[in-house]
Coordinates of C-alpha atoms in Angstrom, one line a residue:
X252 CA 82.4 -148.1 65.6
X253 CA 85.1 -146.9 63.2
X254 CA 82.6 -146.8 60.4
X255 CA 80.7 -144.3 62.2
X256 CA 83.7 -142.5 62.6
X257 CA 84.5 -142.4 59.0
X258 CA 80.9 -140.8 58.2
X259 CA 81.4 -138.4 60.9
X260 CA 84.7 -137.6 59.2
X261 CA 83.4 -137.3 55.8
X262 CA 80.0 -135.3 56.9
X263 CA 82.5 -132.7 58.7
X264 CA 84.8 -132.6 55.6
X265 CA 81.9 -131.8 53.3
X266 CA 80.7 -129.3 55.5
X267 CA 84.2 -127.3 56.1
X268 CA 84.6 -127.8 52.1
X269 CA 81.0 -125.9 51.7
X270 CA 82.2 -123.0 54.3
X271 CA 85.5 -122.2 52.9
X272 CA 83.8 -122.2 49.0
X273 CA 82.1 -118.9 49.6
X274 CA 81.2 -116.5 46.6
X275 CA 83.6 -113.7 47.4
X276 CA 82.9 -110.5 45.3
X277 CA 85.5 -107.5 45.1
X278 CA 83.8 -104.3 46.3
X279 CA 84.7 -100.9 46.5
X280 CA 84.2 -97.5 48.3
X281 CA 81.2 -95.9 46.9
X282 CA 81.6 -94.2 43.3
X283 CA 83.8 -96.6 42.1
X284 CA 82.4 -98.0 38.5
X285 CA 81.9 -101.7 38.1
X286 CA 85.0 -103.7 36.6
X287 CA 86.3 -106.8 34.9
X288 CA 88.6 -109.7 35.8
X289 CA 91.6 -108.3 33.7
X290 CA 91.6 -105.0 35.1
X291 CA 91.2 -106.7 38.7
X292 CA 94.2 -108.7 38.1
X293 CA 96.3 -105.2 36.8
X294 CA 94.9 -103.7 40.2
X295 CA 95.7 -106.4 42.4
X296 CA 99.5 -107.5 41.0
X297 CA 100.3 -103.9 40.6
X298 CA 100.5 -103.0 37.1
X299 CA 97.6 -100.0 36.9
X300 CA 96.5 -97.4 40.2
X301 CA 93.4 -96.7 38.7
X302 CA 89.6 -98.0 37.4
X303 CA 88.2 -96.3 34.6
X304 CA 90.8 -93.0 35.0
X305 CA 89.5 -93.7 38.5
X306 CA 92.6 -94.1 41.3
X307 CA 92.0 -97.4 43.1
X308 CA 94.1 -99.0 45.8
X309 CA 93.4 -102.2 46.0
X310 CA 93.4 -103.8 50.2
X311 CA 93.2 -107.5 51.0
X312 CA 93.4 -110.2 53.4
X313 CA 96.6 -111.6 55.6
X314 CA 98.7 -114.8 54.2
X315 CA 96.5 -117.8 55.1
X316 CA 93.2 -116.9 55.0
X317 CA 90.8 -119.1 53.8
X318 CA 89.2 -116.1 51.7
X319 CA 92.6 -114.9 50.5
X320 CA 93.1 -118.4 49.0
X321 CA 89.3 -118.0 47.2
X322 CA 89.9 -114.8 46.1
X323 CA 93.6 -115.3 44.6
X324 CA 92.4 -118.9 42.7
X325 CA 89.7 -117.5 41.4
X326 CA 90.5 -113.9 40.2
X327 CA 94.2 -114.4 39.8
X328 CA 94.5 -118.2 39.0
X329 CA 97.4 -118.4 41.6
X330 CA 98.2 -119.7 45.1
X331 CA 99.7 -118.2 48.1
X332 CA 103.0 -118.9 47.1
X333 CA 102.9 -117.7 43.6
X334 CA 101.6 -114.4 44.3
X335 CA 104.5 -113.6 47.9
X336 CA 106.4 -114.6 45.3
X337 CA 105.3 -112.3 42.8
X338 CA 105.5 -109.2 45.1
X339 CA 108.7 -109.9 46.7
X340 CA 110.3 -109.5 43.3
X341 CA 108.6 -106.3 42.6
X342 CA 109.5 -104.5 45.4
X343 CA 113.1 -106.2 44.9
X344 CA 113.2 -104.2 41.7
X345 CA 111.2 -101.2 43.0
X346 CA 108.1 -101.9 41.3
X347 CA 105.6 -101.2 44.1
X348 CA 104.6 -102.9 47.5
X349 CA 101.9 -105.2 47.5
X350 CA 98.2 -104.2 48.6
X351 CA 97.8 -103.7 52.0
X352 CA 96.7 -106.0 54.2
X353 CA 94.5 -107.1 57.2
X354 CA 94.1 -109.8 59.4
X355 CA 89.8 -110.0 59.3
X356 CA 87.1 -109.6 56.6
X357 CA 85.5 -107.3 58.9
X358 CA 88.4 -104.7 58.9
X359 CA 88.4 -104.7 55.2
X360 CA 84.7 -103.6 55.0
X361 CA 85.3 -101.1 57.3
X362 CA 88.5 -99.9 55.9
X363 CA 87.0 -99.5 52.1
X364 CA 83.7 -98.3 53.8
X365 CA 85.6 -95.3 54.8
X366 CA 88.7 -94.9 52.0
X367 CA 87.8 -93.4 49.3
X368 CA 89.2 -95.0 46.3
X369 CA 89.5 -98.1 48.1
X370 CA 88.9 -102.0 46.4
X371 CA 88.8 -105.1 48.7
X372 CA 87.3 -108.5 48.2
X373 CA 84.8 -110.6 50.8
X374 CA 82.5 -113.1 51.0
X375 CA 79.5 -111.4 49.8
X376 CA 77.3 -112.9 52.6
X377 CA 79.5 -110.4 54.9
X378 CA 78.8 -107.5 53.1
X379 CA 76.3 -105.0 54.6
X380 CA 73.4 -104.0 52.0
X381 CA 73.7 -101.4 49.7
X382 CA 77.8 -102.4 49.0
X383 CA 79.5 -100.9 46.3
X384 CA 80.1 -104.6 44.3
X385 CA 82.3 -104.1 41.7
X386 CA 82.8 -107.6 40.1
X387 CA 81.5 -111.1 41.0
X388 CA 83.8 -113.8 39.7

């Protein structure tokens, strides 16, 4: 009996651990050029407002979600932790406020959908056809 429990256990854990690896993509409103992971990581911690001479505000997910956590490993190579951190001391020191922030991937589609100059980041299985994709990690 416990055996079977354990393989039920492991078959779920495989599972959640395929779900939550999704290929997010950063997107944008429509007319913004394509991009690279450097300029990404300049949009997203603050330190440029613009793509290509292009102004760009980046949006992203609430604290905690699972596509948050993708998005910040892969394109910024830091945790949750790391990057609260990261914009609590810039807006200590007036250097900005960090992107702004929604609680579901759908809001974010919509929200860039109709914000010019807007970037955000989702799973690109989410993303209606004909999206603006900007970079795929």
């Amino acid at each position: 009996m416990r055996r079977s429990h354990l393989l039920l256990l492991v078959i779920a854990w495989l599972l959640a651990g395929g779900v939550l690896a999704q290929d997010v993509v950063v997107f944008a409103h429509p007319g913004m050029p394509k991009t690279d992971a450097p300029t990404l990581q300049r949009l997203y911690t603050g330190r440029i407002v613009s793509i290509n001479q292009q102004a760009a505000r980046p949006v992203g997910l609430v604290a905690g979600h699972p596509v948050r956590r993708e998005f910040l490993a892969r394109l910024l190579g830091q945790d949750e932790g790391e990057y609260t951190a990261y914009w609590l001391v810039r807006r200590y020191v007036g250097k900005g406020a960090p992107p702004q922030e929604f609680a579901d991937v759908e809001e974010v589609i919509r929200f860039v959908a109709t914000t010019p100059g807007t970037v955000g980041y989702a799973p690109v299985g989410k993303l209606p056809a004909g999206s603006n994709i900007i970079f795929r990690p």
